[in-house]
mmCIF file of C-alpha atoms in Angstrom:
data_model
loop_
_atom_site.group_PDB
_atom_site.id
_atom_site.type_symbol
_atom_site.label_atom_id
_atom_site.label_comp_id
_atom_site.label_asym_id
_atom_site.label_seq_id
_atom_site.Cartn_x
_atom_site.Cartn_y
_atom_site.Cartn_z
ATOM 1 C CA MET C 1241 164.103 -0.097 -182.752
ATOM 2 C CA SER C 1242 161.809 2.124 -180.643
ATOM 3 C CA GLY C 1243 161.824 4.740 -183.489
ATOM 4 C CA VAL C 1244 160.885 1.987 -185.961
ATOM 5 C CA GLY C 1245 158.257 0.599 -183.637
ATOM 6 C CA GLN C 1246 156.790 4.129 -183.090
ATOM 7 C CA ASN C 1247 156.693 4.817 -186.770
ATOM 8 C CA ARG C 1248 154.876 1.410 -187.334
ATOM 9 C CA ARG C 1249 152.319 2.097 -184.640
ATOM 10 C CA GLY C 1250 151.906 5.662 -186.171
ATOM 11 C CA ALA C 1251 151.327 4.198 -189.612
ATOM 12 C CA TRP C 1252 148.730 1.751 -188.519
ATOM 13 C CA ARG C 1253 147.041 4.340 -186.368
ATOM 14 C CA ALA C 1254 146.816 6.816 -189.495
ATOM 15 C CA ALA C 1255 145.810 3.895 -191.729
ATOM 16 C CA LEU C 1256 142.903 2.804 -189.484
ATOM 17 C CA ALA C 1257 141.822 6.277 -188.844
ATOM 18 C CA CYS C 1258 141.540 7.060 -192.590
ATOM 19 C CA MET C 1259 139.790 3.562 -193.027
ATOM 20 C CA VAL C 1260 137.152 4.508 -190.608
ATOM 21 C CA THR C 1261 136.939 8.026 -192.173
ATOM 22 C CA LEU C 1262 136.214 6.630 -195.539
ATOM 23 C CA ALA C 1263 133.716 4.107 -194.124
ATOM 24 C CA VAL C 1264 131.745 7.107 -192.766
ATOM 25 C CA ALA C 1265 132.076 9.462 -195.681
ATOM 26 C CA MET C 1266 131.770 7.028 -198.586
ATOM 27 C CA GLY C 1267 130.051 3.861 -197.103
ATOM 28 C CA LEU C 1268 127.543 5.733 -194.830
ATOM 29 C CA GLY C 1269 127.240 9.351 -196.331
ATOM 30 C CA ARG C 1270 127.401 8.446 -200.001
ATOM 31 C CA PHE C 1271 126.155 4.959 -200.272
ATOM 32 C CA ALA C 1272 123.511 4.633 -197.525
ATOM 33 C CA PHE C 1273 120.940 5.656 -200.066
ATOM 34 C CA THR C 1274 121.282 2.219 -201.926
ATOM 35 C CA PRO C 1275 119.757 0.092 -199.149
ATOM 36 C CA MET C 1276 117.356 2.924 -198.023
ATOM 37 C CA LEU C 1277 116.027 3.464 -201.538
ATOM 38 C CA PRO C 1278 113.845 0.224 -201.710
ATOM 39 C CA ILE C 1279 112.435 1.073 -198.316
ATOM 40 C CA MET C 1280 111.403 4.703 -199.354
ATOM 41 C CA LEU C 1281 109.842 3.141 -202.609
ATOM 42 C CA HIS C 1282 107.775 0.570 -200.562
ATOM 43 C CA GLU C 1283 106.669 3.433 -198.259
ATOM 44 C CA GLY C 1284 105.597 5.400 -201.235
ATOM 45 C CA LYS C 1285 107.718 8.347 -200.316
ATOM 46 C CA LEU C 1286 109.579 8.079 -203.697
ATOM 47 C CA GLN C 1287 108.977 6.809 -207.255
ATOM 48 C CA LEU C 1288 111.816 5.098 -208.981
ATOM 49 C CA GLU C 1289 112.556 8.018 -211.332
ATOM 50 C CA ALA C 1290 112.732 10.477 -208.337
ATOM 51 C CA GLY C 1291 115.150 8.085 -206.633
ATOM 52 C CA GLY C 1292 117.398 8.296 -209.614
ATOM 53 C CA VAL C 1293 117.327 12.007 -209.532
ATOM 54 C CA LEU C 1294 118.345 11.973 -205.743
ATOM 55 C CA ALA C 1295 121.140 9.586 -206.446
ATOM 56 C CA SER C 1296 122.412 11.788 -209.407
ATOM 57 C CA LEU C 1297 122.256 14.843 -207.174
ATOM 58 C CA ASN C 1298 124.591 13.067 -204.693
ATOM 59 C CA TYR C 1299 126.943 12.280 -207.548
ATOM 60 C CA LEU C 1300 126.763 15.929 -208.825
ATOM 61 C CA GLY C 1301 127.729 16.971 -205.318
ATOM 62 C CA TYR C 1302 130.643 14.559 -205.346
ATOM 63 C CA PHE C 1303 131.720 15.992 -208.711
ATOM 64 C CA LEU C 1304 131.468 19.568 -207.424
ATOM 65 C CA GLY C 1305 133.394 18.650 -204.221
ATOM 66 C CA ALA C 1306 136.130 16.966 -206.340
ATOM 67 C CA VAL C 1307 136.694 19.876 -208.630
ATOM 68 C CA SER C 1308 136.728 22.316 -205.880
ATOM 69 C CA CYS C 1309 139.470 20.609 -203.803
ATOM 70 C CA ALA C 1310 142.293 22.214 -205.637
ATOM 71 C CA ALA C 1311 140.963 25.820 -204.676
ATOM 72 C CA ILE C 1312 140.601 24.989 -201.036
ATOM 73 C CA GLY C 1313 143.589 26.099 -198.750
ATOM 74 C CA ILE C 1314 142.245 24.703 -195.371
ATOM 75 C CA LYS C 1315 144.297 22.178 -193.472
ATOM 76 C CA ALA C 1316 143.475 18.567 -194.345
ATOM 77 C CA LYS C 1317 142.591 17.762 -190.638
ATOM 78 C CA SER C 1318 140.073 20.487 -190.533
ATOM 79 C CA MET C 1319 138.557 19.453 -193.720
ATOM 80 C CA VAL C 1320 138.327 15.777 -192.660
ATOM 81 C CA ARG C 1321 136.783 16.718 -189.295
ATOM 82 C CA GLY C 1322 134.332 19.191 -190.810
ATOM 83 C CA GLY C 1323 133.355 16.834 -193.486
ATOM 84 C CA LEU C 1324 132.813 13.916 -191.057
ATOM 85 C CA ALA C 1325 130.670 16.065 -188.772
ATOM 86 C CA ALA C 1326 128.536 17.353 -191.568
ATOM 87 C CA THR C 1327 128.035 13.810 -192.963
ATOM 88 C CA ALA C 1328 126.592 12.589 -189.622
ATOM 89 C CA VAL C 1329 124.287 15.574 -189.603
ATOM 90 C CA LEU C 1330 123.188 15.147 -193.259
ATOM 91 C CA LEU C 1331 122.346 11.408 -192.571
ATOM 92 C CA ILE C 1332 120.169 12.408 -189.656
ATOM 93 C CA GLY C 1333 118.492 15.183 -191.688
ATOM 94 C CA MET C 1334 117.326 12.583 -194.048
ATOM 95 C CA GLY C 1335 115.149 10.951 -191.356
ATOM 96 C CA VAL C 1336 113.948 14.232 -189.808
ATOM 97 C CA LEU C 1337 113.078 16.095 -193.089
ATOM 98 C CA HIS C 1338 110.289 14.736 -195.378
ATOM 99 C CA SER C 1339 110.258 16.968 -198.550
ATOM 100 C CA PHE C 1340 111.855 16.006 -201.861
ATOM 101 C CA THR C 1341 113.500 19.509 -202.105
ATOM 102 C CA SER C 1342 115.143 19.039 -198.640
ATOM 103 C CA TRP C 1343 116.358 15.478 -199.543
ATOM 104 C CA GLY C 1344 117.835 16.814 -202.749
ATOM 105 C CA ILE C 1345 119.731 19.320 -200.921
ATOM 106 C CA LEU C 1346 120.897 17.024 -198.251
ATOM 107 C CA ARG C 1347 122.080 14.397 -200.797
ATOM 108 C CA THR C 1348 123.945 16.958 -202.820
ATOM 109 C CA ALA C 1349 125.693 18.263 -199.760
ATOM 110 C CA ALA C 1350 126.453 14.710 -198.710
ATOM 111 C CA GLY C 1351 128.113 14.300 -202.034
ATOM 112 C CA VAL C 1352 130.253 17.424 -201.696
ATOM 113 C CA MET C 1353 131.370 16.136 -198.162
ATOM 114 C CA SER C 1354 132.301 12.615 -199.314
ATOM 115 C CA ALA C 1355 134.437 14.149 -202.031
ATOM 116 C CA TRP C 1356 136.190 16.491 -199.671
ATOM 117 C CA VAL C 1357 136.790 13.963 -197.137
ATOM 118 C CA PHE C 1358 137.923 11.250 -199.639
ATOM 119 C CA VAL C 1359 140.517 13.671 -200.995
ATOM 120 C CA PHE C 1360 141.788 15.323 -197.927
ATOM 121 C CA ALA C 1361 141.903 12.090 -195.861
ATOM 122 C CA SER C 1362 143.504 10.211 -198.674
ATOM 123 C CA GLY C 1363 146.191 12.926 -198.933
ATOM 124 C CA TRP C 1364 146.651 13.000 -195.192
ATOM 125 C CA GLY C 1365 146.863 9.180 -194.820
ATOM 126 C CA LEU C 1366 149.116 8.600 -197.692
ATOM 127 C CA ARG C 1367 151.466 11.306 -196.530
ATOM 128 C CA ARG C 1368 151.797 9.684 -193.214
ATOM 129 C CA LEU C 1369 152.389 6.319 -194.817
ATOM 130 C CA ALA C 1370 155.160 7.787 -196.796
ATOM 131 C CA GLU C 1371 156.650 9.493 -193.696
ATOM 132 C CA THR C 1372 156.775 5.992 -192.046
ATOM 133 C CA ASN C 1373 157.881 4.088 -195.144
ATOM 134 C CA SER C 1374 154.634 2.045 -194.848
ATOM 135 C CA PRO C 1375 153.076 2.441 -198.436
ATOM 136 C CA ALA C 1376 151.561 -1.071 -198.489
ATOM 137 C CA LEU C 1377 149.109 0.041 -195.672
ATOM 138 C CA ALA C 1378 147.375 2.195 -198.276
ATOM 139 C CA GLY C 1379 145.222 -1.015 -198.976
ATOM 140 C CA VAL C 1380 144.012 -0.811 -195.359
ATOM 141 C CA ILE C 1381 142.809 2.976 -195.941
ATOM 142 C CA TYR C 1382 140.838 1.934 -199.105
ATOM 143 C CA THR C 1383 139.047 -0.978 -197.337
ATOM 144 C CA GLY C 1384 136.957 1.742 -195.724
ATOM 145 C CA PRO C 1385 134.326 2.318 -198.424
ATOM 146 C CA GLY C 1386 133.766 -1.388 -198.506
ATOM 147 C CA ILE C 1387 133.324 -1.594 -194.626
ATOM 148 C CA GLY C 1388 131.047 1.332 -194.668
ATOM 149 C CA ILE C 1389 128.836 -0.294 -197.561
ATOM 150 C CA ALA C 1390 128.586 -3.522 -195.738
ATOM 151 C CA MET C 1391 127.504 -1.728 -192.523
ATOM 152 C CA THR C 1392 124.929 0.236 -194.580
ATOM 153 C CA GLY C 1393 123.516 -2.880 -196.098
ATOM 154 C CA LEU C 1394 123.234 -4.865 -192.903
ATOM 155 C CA LEU C 1395 122.158 -2.085 -190.604
ATOM 156 C CA GLY C 1396 120.268 -0.050 -192.978
ATOM 157 C CA GLY C 1397 117.803 -2.965 -193.851
ATOM 158 C CA ALA C 1398 117.460 -3.879 -190.315
ATOM 159 C CA LEU C 1399 116.713 -0.344 -188.996
ATOM 160 C CA GLY C 1400 114.516 0.288 -191.978
ATOM 161 C CA ARG C 1401 112.113 -2.387 -190.674
ATOM 162 C CA TRP C 1402 110.997 0.531 -188.194
ATOM 163 C CA GLY C 1403 110.684 2.897 -191.260
ATOM 164 C CA SER C 1404 113.189 4.876 -193.427
ATOM 165 C CA GLU C 1405 113.263 7.595 -190.860
ATOM 166 C CA ALA C 1406 114.651 5.237 -188.146
ATOM 167 C CA GLY C 1407 117.096 3.804 -190.718
ATOM 168 C CA TRP C 1408 118.540 7.219 -191.637
ATOM 169 C CA ILE C 1409 118.895 8.380 -188.077
ATOM 170 C CA GLY C 1410 120.153 5.111 -186.865
ATOM 171 C CA LEU C 1411 122.911 5.226 -189.597
ATOM 172 C CA GLY C 1412 123.597 9.073 -188.660
ATOM 173 C CA VAL C 1413 124.028 7.976 -185.032
ATOM 174 C CA LEU C 1414 126.338 5.299 -186.001
ATOM 175 C CA ALA C 1415 128.419 7.836 -187.967
ATOM 176 C CA VAL C 1416 128.626 10.101 -184.838
ATOM 177 C CA VAL C 1417 129.963 7.131 -182.778
ATOM 178 C CA LEU C 1418 132.540 6.336 -185.435
ATOM 179 C CA VAL C 1419 133.675 9.872 -185.948
ATOM 180 C CA ALA C 1420 134.182 10.273 -182.117
ATOM 181 C CA LEU C 1421 136.357 7.179 -182.044
ATOM 182 C CA ILE C 1422 138.927 8.739 -184.546
ATOM 183 C CA TRP C 1423 138.408 12.566 -183.959
ATOM 184 C CA ARG C 1424 141.641 13.133 -181.856
ATOM 185 C CA ILE C 1425 143.856 11.106 -184.195
ATOM 186 C CA PHE C 1426 143.666 13.965 -186.652
ATOM 187 C CA ASP C 1427 145.299 16.035 -183.980
ATOM 188 C CA ASP C 1428 148.531 14.171 -184.494
ATOM 189 C CA GLY C 1429 151.571 16.408 -185.434
ATOM 190 C CA ASP C 1430 153.728 15.425 -188.501
ATOM 191 C CA LEU C 1431 155.580 12.395 -188.147
ATOM 192 C CA PRO C 1432 159.337 12.315 -188.809
ATOM 193 C CA ALA C 1433 160.312 11.244 -192.336
ATOM 194 C CA ALA C 1434 161.627 7.728 -192.453
ATOM 195 C CA THR C 1435 165.071 7.222 -194.053
ATOM 196 C CA GLY C 1436 164.824 5.418 -197.320
ATOM 197 C CA SER C 1437 161.101 6.333 -197.922
ATOM 198 C CA THR C 1438 160.193 6.150 -201.639
ATOM 199 C CA ALA C 1439 159.689 9.263 -203.437
ATOM 200 C CA ALA C 1440 157.089 9.746 -206.178
ATOM 201 C CA PRO C 1441 158.173 8.850 -209.570
ATOM 202 C CA PRO C 1442 159.414 11.621 -211.678
ATOM 203 C CA ALA C 1443 157.369 12.900 -214.614
ATOM 204 C CA ALA C 1444 158.349 11.953 -218.040
ATOM 205 C CA ALA C 1445 160.805 14.315 -219.712
ATOM 206 C CA GLY C 1446 161.774 15.051 -223.305
ATOM 207 C CA PRO C 1447 159.444 16.161 -226.351
ATOM 208 C CA ALA C 1448 158.507 12.606 -227.216
ATOM 209 C CA ALA C 1449 157.953 11.383 -223.734
ATOM 210 C CA SER C 1450 156.047 14.501 -222.932
ATOM 211 C CA ALA C 1451 153.670 14.007 -225.982
ATOM 212 C CA SER C 1452 153.190 10.423 -225.010
ATOM 213 C CA ALA C 1453 152.483 11.346 -221.424
ATOM 214 C CA ARG C 1454 149.894 13.903 -222.495
ATOM 215 C CA SER C 1455 148.189 11.209 -224.669
ATOM 216 C CA ASP C 1456 148.264 8.789 -221.875
ATOM 217 C CA ALA C 1457 146.707 11.464 -219.490
ATOM 218 C CA ILE C 1458 143.793 12.123 -221.846
ATOM 219 C CA TRP C 1459 143.140 8.389 -222.197
ATOM 220 C CA LEU C 1460 143.083 8.009 -218.433
ATOM 221 C CA VAL C 1461 140.750 10.931 -217.842
ATOM 222 C CA ALA C 1462 138.276 9.657 -220.545
ATOM 223 C CA LEU C 1463 138.272 5.971 -219.732
ATOM 224 C CA TYR C 1464 138.055 6.691 -215.946
ATOM 225 C CA GLY C 1465 134.784 8.185 -216.757
ATOM 226 C CA LEU C 1466 133.394 5.000 -218.176
ATOM 227 C CA ALA C 1467 134.340 3.224 -214.760
ATOM 228 C CA GLY C 1468 132.108 5.784 -213.057
ATOM 229 C CA PHE C 1469 129.074 5.143 -215.386
ATOM 230 C CA GLY C 1470 129.761 1.422 -215.555
ATOM 231 C CA TYR C 1471 129.351 0.598 -212.000
ATOM 232 C CA ILE C 1472 127.009 3.197 -210.601
ATOM 233 C CA ILE C 1473 123.711 1.716 -211.935
ATOM 234 C CA THR C 1474 124.204 -1.439 -210.075
ATOM 235 C CA ALA C 1475 125.659 0.434 -207.043
ATOM 236 C CA THR C 1476 122.585 2.656 -206.865
ATOM 237 C CA PHE C 1477 119.809 0.194 -207.719
ATOM 238 C CA LEU C 1478 121.097 -3.216 -206.684
ATOM 239 C CA PRO C 1479 118.573 -4.065 -203.972
ATOM 240 C CA VAL C 1480 115.742 -2.786 -206.319
ATOM 241 C CA ILE C 1481 116.989 -4.802 -209.201
ATOM 242 C CA ALA C 1482 117.444 -8.036 -207.071
ATOM 243 C CA ARG C 1483 113.877 -7.606 -205.572
ATOM 244 C CA GLN C 1484 112.417 -7.348 -209.079
ATOM 245 C CA ALA C 1485 114.247 -10.565 -210.127
ATOM 246 C CA LEU C 1486 113.590 -12.475 -206.859
ATOM 247 C CA PRO C 1487 110.253 -11.382 -205.562
ATOM 248 C CA GLY C 1488 109.496 -12.564 -202.013
ATOM 249 C CA SER C 1489 113.077 -13.890 -201.471
ATOM 250 C CA PRO C 1490 115.038 -12.640 -198.380
ATOM 251 C CA TRP C 1491 118.237 -12.712 -200.326
ATOM 252 C CA PRO C 1492 118.096 -9.225 -202.164
ATOM 253 C CA ASP C 1493 119.042 -7.155 -198.924
ATOM 254 C CA PHE C 1494 122.286 -9.171 -198.656
ATOM 255 C CA PHE C 1495 123.674 -8.595 -202.082
ATOM 256 C CA TRP C 1496 124.677 -4.951 -201.229
ATOM 257 C CA PRO C 1497 126.624 -5.789 -198.186
ATOM 258 C CA LEU C 1498 128.279 -8.673 -200.242
ATOM 259 C CA PHE C 1499 129.468 -5.922 -202.755
ATOM 260 C CA GLY C 1500 131.037 -4.029 -199.832
ATOM 261 C CA LEU C 1501 132.635 -6.923 -198.430
ATOM 262 C CA ALA C 1502 134.180 -7.757 -201.826
ATOM 263 C CA ILE C 1503 135.847 -4.364 -201.783
ATOM 264 C CA ILE C 1504 137.938 -5.206 -198.857
ATOM 265 C CA PRO C 1505 140.075 -7.972 -200.240
ATOM 266 C CA GLY C 1506 140.194 -6.205 -203.608
ATOM 267 C CA ALA C 1507 141.655 -3.012 -201.991
ATOM 268 C CA LEU C 1508 144.306 -5.013 -200.066
ATOM 269 C CA ILE C 1509 145.289 -7.120 -203.112
ATOM 270 C CA GLY C 1510 145.374 -4.134 -205.342
ATOM 271 C CA ALA C 1511 147.698 -2.094 -203.027
ATOM 272 C CA ARG C 1512 150.164 -4.989 -203.138
ATOM 273 C CA ALA C 1513 150.308 -5.053 -206.917
ATOM 274 C CA PRO C 1514 154.117 -4.547 -207.807
ATOM 275 C CA VAL C 1515 154.891 -0.926 -208.884
ATOM 276 C CA HIS C 1516 156.356 -2.341 -212.101
ATOM 277 C CA TRP C 1517 153.145 -3.837 -213.301
ATOM 278 C CA ASP C 1518 151.591 -1.545 -215.847
ATOM 279 C CA ASN C 1519 148.615 0.293 -214.362
ATOM 280 C CA ARG C 1520 146.648 0.438 -217.760
ATOM 281 C CA LEU C 1521 146.797 -3.356 -218.085
ATOM 282 C CA LEU C 1522 145.647 -3.764 -214.415
ATOM 283 C CA LEU C 1523 142.833 -1.265 -215.248
ATOM 284 C CA ALA C 1524 141.849 -3.273 -218.247
ATOM 285 C CA VAL C 1525 141.512 -6.462 -216.248
ATOM 286 C CA ALA C 1526 139.613 -4.627 -213.463
ATOM 287 C CA TYR C 1527 137.129 -3.178 -215.924
ATOM 288 C CA ALA C 1528 136.639 -6.612 -217.650
ATOM 289 C CA LEU C 1529 135.929 -8.076 -214.127
ATOM 290 C CA GLN C 1530 133.230 -5.381 -213.400
ATOM 291 C CA ALA C 1531 131.698 -5.816 -216.825
ATOM 292 C CA LEU C 1532 131.240 -9.557 -216.179
ATOM 293 C CA GLY C 1533 129.768 -8.800 -212.823
ATOM 294 C CA VAL C 1534 127.177 -6.501 -214.371
ATOM 295 C CA VAL C 1535 126.300 -8.992 -217.121
ATOM 296 C CA LEU C 1536 125.701 -11.708 -214.687
ATOM 297 C CA SER C 1537 122.810 -9.866 -212.999
ATOM 298 C CA VAL C 1538 121.194 -9.821 -216.447
ATOM 299 C CA ALA C 1539 122.111 -13.172 -217.783
ATOM 300 C CA TRP C 1540 121.719 -15.166 -214.559
ATOM 301 C CA PRO C 1541 119.172 -13.428 -212.321
ATOM 302 C CA THR C 1542 119.337 -15.915 -209.585
ATOM 303 C CA ILE C 1543 120.789 -15.933 -206.029
ATOM 304 C CA THR C 1544 123.974 -17.369 -207.399
ATOM 305 C CA GLY C 1545 124.158 -15.025 -210.262
ATOM 306 C CA PHE C 1546 123.599 -12.048 -208.131
ATOM 307 C CA ALA C 1547 126.016 -13.191 -205.496
ATOM 308 C CA LEU C 1548 128.798 -13.706 -208.056
ATOM 309 C CA GLY C 1549 128.007 -10.439 -209.844
ATOM 310 C CA SER C 1550 128.247 -8.606 -206.518
ATOM 311 C CA LEU C 1551 131.633 -9.999 -205.756
ATOM 312 C CA LEU C 1552 132.972 -9.203 -209.319
ATOM 313 C CA LEU C 1553 131.681 -5.724 -209.189
ATOM 314 C CA GLY C 1554 132.977 -5.081 -205.723
ATOM 315 C CA MET C 1555 136.480 -6.513 -205.722
ATOM 316 C CA PRO C 1556 137.892 -4.162 -208.258
ATOM 317 C CA PHE C 1557 135.986 -1.146 -207.006
ATOM 318 C CA THR C 1558 138.729 0.752 -205.071
ATOM 319 C CA ALA C 1559 141.413 -1.179 -206.855
ATOM 320 C CA ILE C 1560 140.487 0.773 -209.851
ATOM 321 C CA THR C 1561 140.848 4.019 -208.003
ATOM 322 C CA LEU C 1562 144.341 2.848 -206.710
ATOM 323 C CA PHE C 1563 145.472 1.979 -210.132
ATOM 324 C CA ALA C 1564 144.161 5.161 -211.781
ATOM 325 C CA MET C 1565 145.902 7.329 -209.143
ATOM 326 C CA ARG C 1566 149.011 5.431 -209.439
ATOM 327 C CA ASP C 1567 149.127 5.972 -213.175
ATOM 328 C CA ALA C 1568 148.486 9.671 -212.680
ATOM 329 C CA ARG C 1569 151.592 9.814 -210.464
ATOM 330 C CA ARG C 1570 153.526 7.933 -213.209
ATOM 331 C CA LEU C 1571 152.614 10.448 -215.577
ATOM 332 C CA ARG C 1572 152.995 13.624 -213.402
ATOM 333 C CA GLY C 1573 155.054 12.596 -210.416
ATOM 334 C CA ASN C 1574 154.580 14.951 -207.573
ATOM 335 C CA ALA C 1575 152.515 17.291 -209.699
ATOM 336 C CA ALA C 1576 149.720 14.695 -210.252
ATOM 337 C CA ALA C 1577 147.059 16.643 -208.251
ATOM 338 C CA GLY C 1578 145.655 18.294 -211.392
ATOM 339 C CA LEU C 1579 145.415 15.181 -213.339
ATOM 340 C CA ILE C 1580 143.851 13.253 -210.367
ATOM 341 C CA GLY C 1581 141.313 16.142 -210.288
ATOM 342 C CA PHE C 1582 140.432 15.874 -213.882
ATOM 343 C CA ALA C 1583 140.069 12.133 -213.687
ATOM 344 C CA THR C 1584 137.985 12.239 -210.569
ATOM 345 C CA ALA C 1585 135.752 14.745 -212.184
ATOM 346 C CA SER C 1586 135.373 12.498 -215.249
ATOM 347 C CA TYR C 1587 134.480 9.694 -212.919
ATOM 348 C CA GLY C 1588 131.857 12.017 -211.258
ATOM 349 C CA VAL C 1589 130.331 12.805 -214.604
ATOM 350 C CA GLY C 1590 129.895 9.116 -215.348
ATOM 351 C CA GLN C 1591 128.210 8.666 -211.907
ATOM 352 C CA ILE C 1592 125.876 11.625 -212.606
ATOM 353 C CA ILE C 1593 124.669 10.186 -215.947
ATOM 354 C CA GLY C 1594 124.157 6.754 -214.842
ATOM 355 C CA PRO C 1595 121.128 7.003 -212.628
ATOM 356 C CA LEU C 1596 119.649 9.655 -214.773
ATOM 357 C CA PHE C 1597 119.698 7.368 -217.759
ATOM 358 C CA ALA C 1598 118.757 4.111 -215.982
ATOM 359 C CA ALA C 1599 115.937 5.148 -213.668
ATOM 360 C CA PRO C 1600 113.387 6.595 -216.171
ATOM 361 C CA LEU C 1601 114.100 3.875 -218.729
ATOM 362 C CA ALA C 1602 113.537 1.229 -216.052
ATOM 363 C CA GLN C 1603 110.414 2.753 -214.817
ATOM 364 C CA ARG C 1604 109.126 2.957 -218.413
ATOM 365 C CA THR C 1605 110.060 -0.638 -219.390
ATOM 366 C CA GLY C 1606 109.700 -2.193 -215.894
ATOM 367 C CA SER C 1607 113.234 -3.558 -216.081
ATOM 368 C CA PHE C 1608 116.785 -2.720 -215.562
ATOM 369 C CA GLN C 1609 117.984 -5.115 -218.198
ATOM 370 C CA LEU C 1610 118.828 -2.684 -220.923
ATOM 371 C CA PRO C 1611 120.511 0.010 -218.569
ATOM 372 C CA LEU C 1612 122.643 -2.762 -217.118
ATOM 373 C CA LEU C 1613 123.749 -4.095 -220.570
ATOM 374 C CA VAL C 1614 124.730 -0.570 -221.642
ATOM 375 C CA ALA C 1615 126.813 -0.213 -218.311
ATOM 376 C CA ALA C 1616 128.474 -3.474 -219.064
ATOM 377 C CA ALA C 1617 129.253 -2.492 -222.605
ATOM 378 C CA ALA C 1618 130.675 0.835 -221.232
ATOM 379 C CA LEU C 1619 133.025 -1.077 -218.897
ATOM 380 C CA ALA C 1620 133.922 -3.565 -221.557
ATOM 381 C CA LEU C 1621 134.867 -0.743 -224.014
ATOM 382 C CA GLY C 1622 136.938 0.784 -221.236
ATOM 383 C CA SER C 1623 138.847 -2.495 -220.766
ATOM 384 C CA VAL C 1624 139.488 -2.958 -224.489
ATOM 385 C CA LEU C 1625 140.734 0.635 -224.973
ATOM 386 C CA PHE C 1626 143.025 0.545 -221.906
ATOM 387 C CA ALA C 1627 144.510 -2.820 -223.279
ATOM 388 C CA LEU C 1628 145.046 -0.996 -226.684
ATOM 389 C CA VAL C 1629 146.673 1.940 -224.936
ATOM 390 C CA TRP C 1630 149.034 -0.453 -223.058
ATOM 391 C CA SER C 1631 149.853 -2.388 -226.248
ATOM 392 C CA LYS C 1632 150.570 0.831 -228.155
ATOM 393 C CA SER C 1633 152.911 1.903 -225.388
ATOM 394 C CA ARG C 1634 154.814 -1.313 -225.303
ATOM 395 C CA ARG C 1635 155.406 -0.986 -229.148
ATOM 396 C CA ARG C 1636 156.643 2.510 -228.759
ATOM 397 C CA GLN C 1637 159.085 1.393 -226.095
ATOM 398 C CA ALA C 1638 160.263 -1.504 -228.299
ATOM 399 C CA PHE C 1639 161.374 1.162 -230.895
#
């Protein structure tokens, strides 16, 4: 029993450490720009189109970080620690430096760090959970981005009342504190493998199965990019969009942390989806929920509409990542790293395009209505196509 208890404690220790890690790297390092953007716009330090460029540079950094992971041979714990320390420094740098060029470099670097930390912390944490036969705790790990986003929304706006410099530096100091709390956990040695731990599913074999798997892999990569484009316009500009629709209201600053809080139950529920449920059908449902969330902010631009839209956009956010990664493992088994890399890169391209498309259009028209409708259409298309791929697969199996 002592060995079982030790494994259980080790699993929780690893899951919570990775949760905090993703909260810092994703929630603070990557998404702190969302609540800080309206403050910087109000101060006259940025125009909306320039804000879109900074956002896309961050997503470009994430793309570059994701595609470079396969070529990095450094230990996971060193990559995680280095990425977390750099994230804190980059956040503080946004408050210390004042030129657009400096901000562009810092946001690009923050994107690279967030990708490196996400990939290496996920690999480290999921391996620990496999070693302790605790795969259900994966949901705890992926609540991290939601917790971080909620913190940036609540604290960023409050700190920003003293100016954007205070907001950025305050979030950087918070990152330093959180990193210090978990730093030593990544010193842990390898945990003993638990008997009966579940191995990764084998890749499909045989000519017909191989052709089918290749086709499914291409669809996964292509459609995962639609998710990146579909959510990112709202995720980048939500406080700005809400302030335009609800001028003078105190509520717009709360929709972003609500989006973050919605990610938490979504990650926990998604991680407990039975493995025999088809990932493509789960992805179709998740995309449809996000599409509805985006449409609500256009069709019902009220406090209630934005609140429901934030919930529907947030709940499937990391669940989509979980289902996509799980489908990659279904297709490639333990050799899924390459497919995961391609899918992550596709997602990154969608994120880069989103702000570059939305910000200039919104600045010219004075509204985000058209960009949001295009984003919702992309998510709806992804939902329909995933459902069609799932249906076609069922028909193949029937014969």
